A tleap script that builds the chain and sets N, CA, C and O, in Angstrom:
source leaprc.protein.ff14SB
mol = sequence {
  NMET SER SER GLU LEU TYR ALA ASP GLY ILE
  GLY GLU ILE THR VAL THR GLY THR ILE VAL
  ARG ILE ASP LEU MET SER LEU SER ALA THR
  ASP ARG ASP ALA ASN ASN ASN PRO LYS PRO
  VAL PHE ARG GLN ARG ILE ILE MET PRO VAL
  ASP ALA PHE ALA ASN SER VAL ASP LEU MET
  GLN LYS ALA LEU GLY GLY LEU VAL GLU ALA
  GLY ALA VAL ARG ARG ILE GLY GLU MET SER
  ALA ALA ALA ALA THR ASP ILE GLN PRO ALA
  GLN GLY ALA SER ASN ALA SER PRO ASN PHE
  CASN
}
set mol.1.N position { -8.293 -8.317 -23.809 }
set mol.1.CA position { -8.619 -7.241 -22.893 }
set mol.1.C position { -9.308 -7.833 -21.665 }
set mol.1.O position { -10.174 -8.698 -21.798 }
set mol.2.N position { -8.941 -7.385 -20.503 }
set mol.2.CA position { -9.558 -7.880 -19.276 }
set mol.2.C position { -10.631 -6.902 -18.811 }
set mol.2.O position { -10.515 -5.693 -19.012 }
set mol.3.N position { -11.671 -7.439 -18.190 }
set mol.3.CA position { -12.713 -6.570 -17.655 }
set mol.3.C position { -12.381 -6.240 -16.205 }
set mol.3.O position { -11.748 -7.026 -15.500 }
set mol.4.N position { -12.813 -5.082 -15.784 }
set mol.4.CA position { -12.570 -4.633 -14.422 }
set mol.4.C position { -13.894 -4.297 -13.765 }
set mol.4.O position { -14.860 -3.939 -14.438 }
set mol.5.N position { -13.935 -4.414 -12.449 }
set mol.5.CA position { -15.121 -4.089 -11.687 }
set mol.5.C position { -14.704 -3.197 -10.531 }
set mol.5.O position { -13.775 -3.525 -9.793 }
set mol.6.N position { -15.387 -2.073 -10.370 }
set mol.6.CA position { -15.125 -1.196 -9.237 }
set mol.6.C position { -16.086 -1.557 -8.113 }
set mol.6.O position { -17.266 -1.807 -8.360 }
set mol.7.N position { -15.593 -1.584 -6.887 }
set mol.7.CA position { -16.435 -1.819 -5.717 }
set mol.7.C position { -16.038 -0.830 -4.626 }
set mol.7.O position { -14.855 -0.554 -4.423 }
set mol.8.N position { -17.044 -0.298 -3.925 }
set mol.8.CA position { -16.769 0.577 -2.790 }
set mol.8.C position { -16.408 -0.229 -1.550 }
set mol.8.O position { -15.844 0.312 -0.599 }
set mol.9.N position { -16.727 -1.500 -1.555 }
set mol.9.CA position { -16.392 -2.313 -0.401 }
set mol.9.C position { -17.012 -3.694 -0.477 }
set mol.9.O position { -17.565 -4.104 -1.498 }
set mol.10.N position { -16.903 -4.389 0.628 }
set mol.10.CA position { -17.463 -5.723 0.760 }
set mol.10.C position { -18.705 -5.612 1.622 }
set mol.10.O position { -18.667 -5.077 2.730 }
set mol.11.N position { -19.802 -6.124 1.099 }
set mol.11.CA position { -21.051 -6.071 1.840 }
set mol.11.C position { -21.174 -7.200 2.846 }
set mol.11.O position { -21.636 -6.998 3.969 }
set mol.12.N position { -20.752 -8.405 2.431 }
set mol.12.CA position { -20.891 -9.564 3.301 }
set mol.12.C position { -19.933 -10.656 2.856 }
set mol.12.O position { -19.640 -10.803 1.670 }
set mol.13.N position { -19.454 -11.412 3.823 }
set mol.13.CA position { -18.642 -12.601 3.544 }
set mol.13.C position { -19.351 -13.777 4.201 }
set mol.13.O position { -19.626 -13.758 5.400 }
set mol.14.N position { -19.642 -14.799 3.404 }
set mol.14.CA position { -20.356 -15.978 3.894 }
set mol.14.C position { -19.491 -17.207 3.673 }
set mol.14.O position { -18.971 -17.425 2.579 }
set mol.15.N position { -19.342 -18.005 4.717 }
set mol.15.CA position { -18.600 -19.257 4.610 }
set mol.15.C position { -19.593 -20.401 4.754 }
set mol.15.O position { -20.311 -20.494 5.750 }
set mol.16.N position { -19.626 -21.277 3.741 }
set mol.16.CA position { -20.492 -22.445 3.758 }
set mol.16.C position { -19.629 -23.659 3.442 }
set mol.16.O position { -19.235 -23.875 2.296 }
set mol.17.N position { -19.344 -24.439 4.463 }
set mol.17.CA position { -18.470 -25.587 4.270 }
set mol.17.C position { -17.079 -25.137 3.866 }
set mol.17.O position { -16.397 -24.447 4.624 }
set mol.18.N position { -16.659 -25.529 2.671 }
set mol.18.CA position { -15.313 -25.179 2.205 }
set mol.18.C position { -15.337 -24.064 1.158 }
set mol.18.O position { -14.344 -23.834 0.467 }
set mol.19.N position { -16.478 -23.369 1.043 }
set mol.19.CA position { -16.634 -22.313 0.048 }
set mol.19.C position { -16.854 -20.969 0.740 }
set mol.19.O position { -17.620 -20.876 1.700 }
set mol.20.N position { -16.177 -19.927 0.248 }
set mol.20.CA position { -16.337 -18.565 0.757 }
set mol.20.C position { -16.970 -17.723 -0.337 }
set mol.20.O position { -16.533 -17.752 -1.488 }
set mol.21.N position { -17.991 -16.982 0.024 }
set mol.21.CA position { -18.650 -16.064 -0.903 }
set mol.21.C position { -18.455 -14.646 -0.400 }
set mol.21.O position { -18.786 -14.333 0.743 }
set mol.22.N position { -17.914 -13.788 -1.259 }
set mol.22.CA position { -17.645 -12.388 -0.914 }
set mol.22.C position { -18.524 -11.519 -1.796 }
set mol.22.O position { -18.360 -11.498 -3.016 }
set mol.23.N position { -19.464 -10.796 -1.176 }
set mol.23.CA position { -20.352 -9.918 -1.924 }
set mol.23.C position { -19.745 -8.525 -2.020 }
set mol.23.O position { -19.507 -7.867 -1.007 }
set mol.24.N position { -19.498 -8.088 -3.247 }
set mol.24.CA position { -18.969 -6.746 -3.487 }
set mol.24.C position { -20.132 -5.776 -3.633 }
set mol.24.O position { -21.151 -6.112 -4.237 }
set mol.25.N position { -19.987 -4.586 -3.088 }
set mol.25.CA position { -21.034 -3.584 -3.176 }
set mol.25.C position { -20.448 -2.252 -3.613 }
set mol.25.O position { -19.252 -1.997 -3.473 }
set mol.26.N position { -21.311 -1.425 -4.139 }
set mol.26.CA position { -20.927 -0.050 -4.445 }
set mol.26.C position { -22.083 0.851 -4.048 }
set mol.26.O position { -23.212 0.389 -3.877 }
set mol.27.N position { -21.801 2.116 -3.903 }
set mol.27.CA position { -22.824 3.067 -3.492 }
set mol.27.C position { -23.644 3.485 -4.705 }
set mol.27.O position { -23.098 3.823 -5.754 }
set mol.28.N position { -24.951 3.455 -4.545 }
set mol.28.CA position { -25.861 3.774 -5.637 }
set mol.28.C position { -25.777 5.250 -6.002 }
set mol.28.O position { -25.658 6.114 -5.134 }
set mol.29.N position { -25.840 5.518 -7.284 }
set mol.29.CA position { -25.852 6.908 -7.759 }
set mol.29.C position { -27.243 7.518 -7.646 }
set mol.29.O position { -27.389 8.740 -7.683 }
set mol.30.N position { -28.271 6.674 -7.508 }
set mol.30.CA position { -29.646 7.188 -7.499 }
set mol.30.C position { -30.414 6.882 -6.225 }
set mol.30.O position { -31.207 7.716 -5.787 }
set mol.31.N position { -30.212 5.721 -5.611 }
set mol.31.CA position { -30.974 5.339 -4.420 }
set mol.31.C position { -30.350 5.944 -3.176 }
set mol.31.O position { -29.139 5.868 -2.969 }
set mol.32.N position { -31.207 6.554 -2.340 }
set mol.32.CA position { -30.758 7.199 -1.101 }
set mol.32.C position { -31.516 6.640 0.084 }
set mol.32.O position { -32.650 6.184 -0.055 }
set mol.33.N position { -30.879 6.674 1.275 }
set mol.33.CA position { -31.554 6.242 2.490 }
set mol.33.C position { -32.269 7.436 3.124 }
set mol.33.O position { -32.327 8.509 2.524 }
set mol.34.N position { -32.806 7.261 4.314 }
set mol.34.CA position { -33.554 8.320 4.991 }
set mol.34.C position { -32.698 9.536 5.302 }
set mol.34.O position { -33.223 10.644 5.414 }
set mol.35.N position { -31.377 9.349 5.445 }
set mol.35.CA position { -30.467 10.469 5.729 }
set mol.35.C position { -29.857 11.047 4.458 }
set mol.35.O position { -28.917 11.839 4.524 }
set mol.36.N position { -30.388 10.656 3.305 }
set mol.36.CA position { -29.922 11.109 1.995 }
set mol.36.C position { -28.518 10.622 1.649 }
set mol.36.O position { -27.839 11.216 0.811 }
set mol.37.N position { -28.085 9.540 2.294 }
set mol.37.CA position { -26.803 8.919 1.960 }
set mol.37.C position { -27.031 7.883 0.861 }
set mol.37.O position { -28.085 7.247 0.832 }
set mol.38.N position { -26.070 7.702 -0.039 }
set mol.38.CA position { -26.223 6.680 -1.070 }
set mol.38.C position { -26.352 5.293 -0.435 }
set mol.38.O position { -25.630 4.962 0.505 }
set mol.39.N position { -27.273 4.492 -0.958 }
set mol.39.CA position { -27.468 3.140 -0.444 }
set mol.39.C position { -26.433 2.195 -1.057 }
set mol.39.O position { -26.123 2.298 -2.244 }
set mol.40.N position { -25.899 1.277 -0.249 }
set mol.40.CA position { -25.020 0.255 -0.821 }
set mol.40.C position { -25.843 -0.723 -1.654 }
set mol.40.O position { -26.934 -1.130 -1.256 }
set mol.41.N position { -25.308 -1.093 -2.812 }
set mol.41.CA position { -26.008 -1.977 -3.733 }
set mol.41.C position { -25.088 -3.143 -4.099 }
set mol.41.O position { -23.918 -2.938 -4.421 }
set mol.42.N position { -25.624 -4.373 -4.047 }
set mol.42.CA position { -24.862 -5.548 -4.447 }
set mol.42.C position { -24.470 -5.422 -5.913 }
set mol.42.O position { -25.301 -5.067 -6.749 }
set mol.43.N position { -23.199 -5.712 -6.232 }
set mol.43.CA position { -22.729 -5.630 -7.612 }
set mol.43.C position { -22.292 -6.977 -8.171 }
set mol.43.O position { -22.680 -7.351 -9.278 }
set mol.44.N position { -21.488 -7.702 -7.406 }
set mol.44.CA position { -20.981 -8.974 -7.908 }
set mol.44.C position { -20.508 -9.818 -6.727 }
set mol.44.O position { -20.267 -9.298 -5.638 }
set mol.45.N position { -20.378 -11.120 -6.954 }
set mol.45.CA position { -19.953 -12.036 -5.898 }
set mol.45.C position { -18.696 -12.773 -6.348 }
set mol.45.O position { -18.595 -13.229 -7.487 }
set mol.46.N position { -17.742 -12.879 -5.427 }
set mol.46.CA position { -16.549 -13.690 -5.635 }
set mol.46.C position { -16.761 -14.976 -4.843 }
set mol.46.O position { -17.093 -14.935 -3.659 }
set mol.47.N position { -16.571 -16.107 -5.496 }
set mol.47.CA position { -16.735 -17.401 -4.834 }
set mol.47.C position { -15.416 -18.152 -4.960 }
set mol.47.O position { -14.889 -18.314 -6.061 }
set mol.48.N position { -14.882 -18.613 -3.822 }
set mol.48.CA position { -13.596 -19.318 -3.838 }
set mol.48.C position { -13.518 -20.317 -2.698 }
set mol.48.O position { -14.253 -20.207 -1.717 }
set mol.49.N position { -12.628 -21.293 -2.828 }
set mol.49.CA position { -12.417 -22.233 -1.721 }
set mol.49.C position { -11.746 -21.523 -0.541 }
set mol.49.O position { -11.086 -20.498 -0.715 }
set mol.50.N position { -11.925 -22.080 0.663 }
set mol.50.CA position { -11.390 -21.431 1.857 }
set mol.50.C position { -9.877 -21.260 1.814 }
set mol.50.O position { -9.371 -20.259 2.321 }
set mol.51.N position { -9.135 -22.200 1.228 }
set mol.51.CA position { -7.680 -22.042 1.183 }
set mol.51.C position { -7.284 -20.873 0.279 }
set mol.51.O position { -6.325 -20.162 0.579 }
set mol.52.N position { -8.004 -20.668 -0.816 }
set mol.52.CA position { -7.729 -19.518 -1.682 }
set mol.52.C position { -8.080 -18.217 -0.967 }
set mol.52.O position { -7.389 -17.209 -1.121 }
set mol.53.N position { -9.169 -18.246 -0.175 }
set mol.53.CA position { -9.551 -17.072 0.605 }
set mol.53.C position { -8.466 -16.740 1.628 }
set mol.53.O position { -8.089 -15.578 1.776 }
set mol.54.N position { -7.967 -17.747 2.328 }
set mol.54.CA position { -6.908 -17.539 3.323 }
set mol.54.C position { -5.662 -16.952 2.664 }
set mol.54.O position { -5.038 -16.047 3.219 }
set mol.55.N position { -5.296 -17.458 1.490 }
set mol.55.CA position { -4.139 -16.915 0.772 }
set mol.55.C position { -4.379 -15.472 0.343 }
set mol.55.O position { -3.463 -14.651 0.389 }
set mol.56.N position { -5.610 -15.156 -0.077 }
set mol.56.CA position { -5.905 -13.791 -0.508 }
set mol.56.C position { -5.875 -12.824 0.670 }
set mol.56.O position { -5.433 -11.684 0.526 }
set mol.57.N position { -6.345 -13.271 1.836 }
set mol.57.CA position { -6.286 -12.421 3.036 }
set mol.57.C position { -4.828 -12.128 3.385 }
set mol.57.O position { -4.486 -10.994 3.722 }
set mol.58.N position { -3.974 -13.138 3.307 }
set mol.58.CA position { -2.550 -12.947 3.578 }
set mol.58.C position { -1.948 -11.936 2.609 }
set mol.58.O position { -1.185 -11.060 3.017 }
set mol.59.N position { -2.286 -12.055 1.337 }
set mol.59.CA position { -1.780 -11.126 0.328 }
set mol.59.C position { -2.279 -9.707 0.583 }
set mol.59.O position { -1.520 -8.750 0.428 }
set mol.60.N position { -3.548 -9.557 0.972 }
set mol.60.CA position { -4.098 -8.222 1.267 }
set mol.60.C position { -3.439 -7.615 2.498 }
set mol.60.O position { -3.198 -6.409 2.540 }
set mol.61.N position { -3.141 -8.449 3.510 }
set mol.61.CA position { -2.458 -7.936 4.700 }
set mol.61.C position { -1.068 -7.428 4.343 }
set mol.61.O position { -0.631 -6.408 4.876 }
set mol.62.N position { -0.367 -8.123 3.451 }
set mol.62.CA position { 0.952 -7.667 3.007 }
set mol.62.C position { 0.835 -6.366 2.227 }
set mol.62.O position { 1.661 -5.468 2.393 }
set mol.63.N position { -0.183 -6.255 1.377 }
set mol.63.CA position { -0.401 -5.018 0.619 }
set mol.63.C position { -0.719 -3.864 1.570 }
set mol.63.O position { -0.211 -2.757 1.389 }
set mol.64.N position { -1.547 -4.111 2.573 }
set mol.64.CA position { -1.873 -3.088 3.557 }
set mol.64.C position { -0.618 -2.665 4.325 }
set mol.64.O position { -0.411 -1.477 4.571 }
set mol.65.N position { 0.209 -3.623 4.698 }
set mol.65.CA position { 1.460 -3.306 5.383 }
set mol.65.C position { 2.334 -2.389 4.543 }
set mol.65.O position { 2.941 -1.456 5.069 }
set mol.66.N position { 2.404 -2.644 3.247 }
set mol.66.CA position { 3.173 -1.780 2.351 }
set mol.66.C position { 2.585 -0.384 2.267 }
set mol.66.O position { 3.331 0.593 2.216 }
set mol.67.N position { 1.263 -0.268 2.252 }
set mol.67.CA position { 0.612 1.049 2.227 }
set mol.67.C position { 0.857 1.819 3.522 }
set mol.67.O position { 1.085 3.029 3.501 }
set mol.68.N position { 0.808 1.104 4.655 }
set mol.68.CA position { 1.086 1.743 5.950 }
set mol.68.C position { 2.533 2.208 5.995 }
set mol.68.O position { 2.822 3.330 6.412 }
set mol.69.N position { 3.438 1.341 5.561 }
set mol.69.CA position { 4.868 1.674 5.562 }
set mol.69.C position { 5.167 2.874 4.668 }
set mol.69.O position { 6.021 3.697 4.997 }
set mol.70.N position { 4.469 2.975 3.545 }
set mol.70.CA position { 4.672 4.090 2.614 }
set mol.70.C position { 3.980 5.365 3.087 }
set mol.70.O position { 4.201 6.436 2.522 }
set mol.71.N position { 3.143 5.258 4.123 }
set mol.71.CA position { 2.451 6.437 4.636 }
set mol.71.C position { 1.165 6.755 3.890 }
set mol.71.O position { 0.573 7.812 4.108 }
set mol.72.N position { 0.722 5.858 3.010 }
set mol.72.CA position { -0.501 6.101 2.237 }
set mol.72.C position { -1.751 5.964 3.103 }
set mol.72.O position { -2.751 6.640 2.862 }
set mol.73.N position { -1.697 5.095 4.106 }
set mol.73.CA position { -2.799 4.926 5.050 }
set mol.73.C position { -2.234 4.797 6.452 }
set mol.73.O position { -1.073 4.438 6.645 }
set mol.74.N position { -3.091 5.102 7.434 }
set mol.74.CA position { -2.698 4.928 8.830 }
set mol.74.C position { -3.723 4.059 9.515 }
set mol.74.O position { -4.918 4.143 9.230 }
set mol.75.N position { -3.255 3.230 10.409 }
set mol.75.CA position { -4.167 2.414 11.201 }
set mol.75.C position { -4.674 3.267 12.352 }
set mol.75.O position { -3.895 3.973 12.992 }
set mol.76.N position { -5.961 3.210 12.616 }
set mol.76.CA position { -6.578 4.027 13.660 }
set mol.76.C position { -5.925 3.773 15.014 }
set mol.76.O position { -5.689 4.723 15.760 }
set mol.77.N position { -5.628 2.523 15.351 }
set mol.77.CA position { -5.034 2.186 16.640 }
set mol.77.C position { -3.654 2.785 16.841 }
set mol.77.O position { -3.211 2.938 17.979 }
set mol.78.N position { -2.962 3.127 15.753 }
set mol.78.CA position { -1.615 3.680 15.859 }
set mol.78.C position { -1.609 5.200 15.987 }
set mol.78.O position { -0.568 5.802 16.251 }
set mol.79.N position { -2.764 5.810 15.802 }
set mol.79.CA position { -2.825 7.268 15.877 }
set mol.79.C position { -2.937 7.713 17.327 }
set mol.79.O position { -3.516 7.010 18.155 }
set mol.80.N position { -2.387 8.869 17.632 }
set mol.80.CA position { -2.519 9.411 18.985 }
set mol.80.C position { -3.946 9.912 19.182 }
set mol.80.O position { -4.669 10.116 18.207 }
set mol.81.N position { -4.349 10.108 20.411 }
set mol.81.CA position { -5.702 10.592 20.701 }
set mol.81.C position { -5.929 11.962 20.066 }
set mol.81.O position { -7.023 12.238 19.574 }
set mol.82.N position { -4.915 12.819 20.070 }
set mol.82.CA position { -5.046 14.143 19.474 }
set mol.82.C position { -5.255 14.047 17.966 }
set mol.82.O position { -6.074 14.773 17.404 }
set mol.83.N position { -4.527 13.167 17.322 }
set mol.83.CA position { -4.676 13.008 15.869 }
set mol.83.C position { -6.045 12.447 15.540 }
set mol.83.O position { -6.651 12.841 14.544 }
set mol.84.N position { -6.541 11.535 16.360 }
set mol.84.CA position { -7.869 10.962 16.123 }
set mol.84.C position { -8.946 12.026 16.274 }
set mol.84.O position { -9.928 12.022 15.530 }
set mol.85.N position { -8.776 12.937 17.225 }
set mol.85.CA position { -9.719 14.021 17.416 }
set mol.85.C position { -9.734 14.944 16.206 }
set mol.85.O position { -10.785 15.463 15.830 }
set mol.86.N position { -8.567 15.149 15.594 }
set mol.86.CA position { -8.472 16.031 14.427 }
set mol.86.C position { -9.269 15.532 13.241 }
set mol.86.O position { -9.708 16.338 12.420 }
set mol.87.N position { -9.472 14.225 13.125 }
set mol.87.CA position { -10.170 13.708 11.951 }
set mol.87.C position { -11.674 13.565 12.168 }
set mol.87.O position { -12.387 13.170 11.245 }
set mol.88.N position { -12.171 13.876 13.364 }
set mol.88.CA position { -13.603 13.817 13.609 }
set mol.88.C position { -14.283 14.965 12.872 }
set mol.88.O position { -13.742 16.070 12.840 }
set mol.89.N position { -15.463 14.732 12.273 }
set mol.89.CA position { -16.150 15.809 11.569 }
set mol.89.C position { -16.602 16.888 12.545 }
set mol.89.O position { -16.885 16.608 13.710 }
set mol.90.N position { -16.664 18.098 12.067 }
set mol.90.CA position { -17.122 19.208 12.888 }
set mol.90.C position { -18.567 18.954 13.299 }
set mol.90.O position { -19.308 18.267 12.595 }
set mol.91.N position { -18.967 19.516 14.449 }
set mol.91.CA position { -20.317 19.282 14.936 }
set mol.91.C position { -21.320 19.781 13.905 }
set mol.91.O position { -21.217 20.908 13.420 }
set mol.92.N position { -22.280 18.945 13.579 }
set mol.92.CA position { -23.287 19.312 12.590 }
set mol.92.C position { -22.878 18.976 11.162 }
set mol.92.O position { -23.717 19.000 10.262 }
set mol.93.N position { -21.594 18.660 10.936 }
set mol.93.CA position { -21.136 18.328 9.591 }
set mol.93.C position { -21.594 16.921 9.250 }
set mol.93.O position { -21.705 16.066 10.129 }
set mol.94.N position { -21.855 16.689 7.994 }
set mol.94.CA position { -22.308 15.374 7.556 }
set mol.94.C position { -21.515 14.955 6.341 }
set mol.94.O position { -21.372 15.714 5.383 }
set mol.95.N position { -21.000 13.740 6.387 }
set mol.95.CA position { -20.314 13.185 5.235 }
set mol.95.C position { -21.348 12.457 4.386 }
set mol.95.O position { -22.195 11.743 4.924 }
set mol.96.N position { -21.292 12.624 3.093 }
set mol.96.CA position { -22.296 12.013 2.215 }
set mol.96.C position { -22.167 10.505 2.155 }
set mol.96.O position { -23.122 9.830 1.770 }
set mol.97.N position { -21.028 9.956 2.520 }
set mol.97.CA position { -20.829 8.519 2.414 }
set mol.97.C position { -21.031 7.824 3.759 }
set mol.97.O position { -20.453 8.245 4.761 }
set mol.98.N position { -21.844 6.763 3.795 }
set mol.98.CA position { -22.018 6.030 5.043 }
set mol.98.C position { -20.765 5.269 5.448 }
set mol.98.O position { -20.668 4.799 6.582 }
set mol.99.N position { -19.788 5.137 4.524 }
set mol.99.CA position { -18.538 4.450 4.856 }
set mol.99.C position { -17.714 5.211 5.865 }
set mol.99.O position { -16.833 4.633 6.501 }
set mol.100.N position { -17.981 6.508 6.029 }
set mol.100.CA position { -17.156 7.324 6.903 }
set mol.100.C position { -17.913 7.832 8.114 }
set mol.100.O position { -17.388 8.656 8.863 }
set mol.101.N position { -19.108 7.371 8.318 }
set mol.101.CA position { -19.897 7.808 9.473 }
set mol.101.C position { -19.730 6.855 10.619 }
set mol.101.O position { -20.319 7.058 11.681 }
savepdb mol mol.pdb
quit
C-alpha cells in the first residue's frame, strides 16, 4: 500500500547548489490569521536534484496543457477582459481561502 499526502500548494522552493527543496503546505483547520483566513502550514518537503526537478516541471507543464485542452482549467492570460471581470468577487464578498484573494 502506498501512502498519500494532500497539499493545498507549494509554500517555497529553495535551490541550493544542485539540490531543490519544495515545501508543501496545507491550510490549517484550526489556526487563523487576522482576517480569519486559514493559515498555511508546512506539511512535508520534497528534496530532489535539479535535473529531476527540471524533468518534473516539464511533466507538470504537459499535464497542465492537457487540463487546459480538456477545458478543466483556463489560463488567466487567455481569458477576455469581460470574462475576467465575471470571476471577480462581489464588492464586500470575502473568500475564506487566501489562495483566491
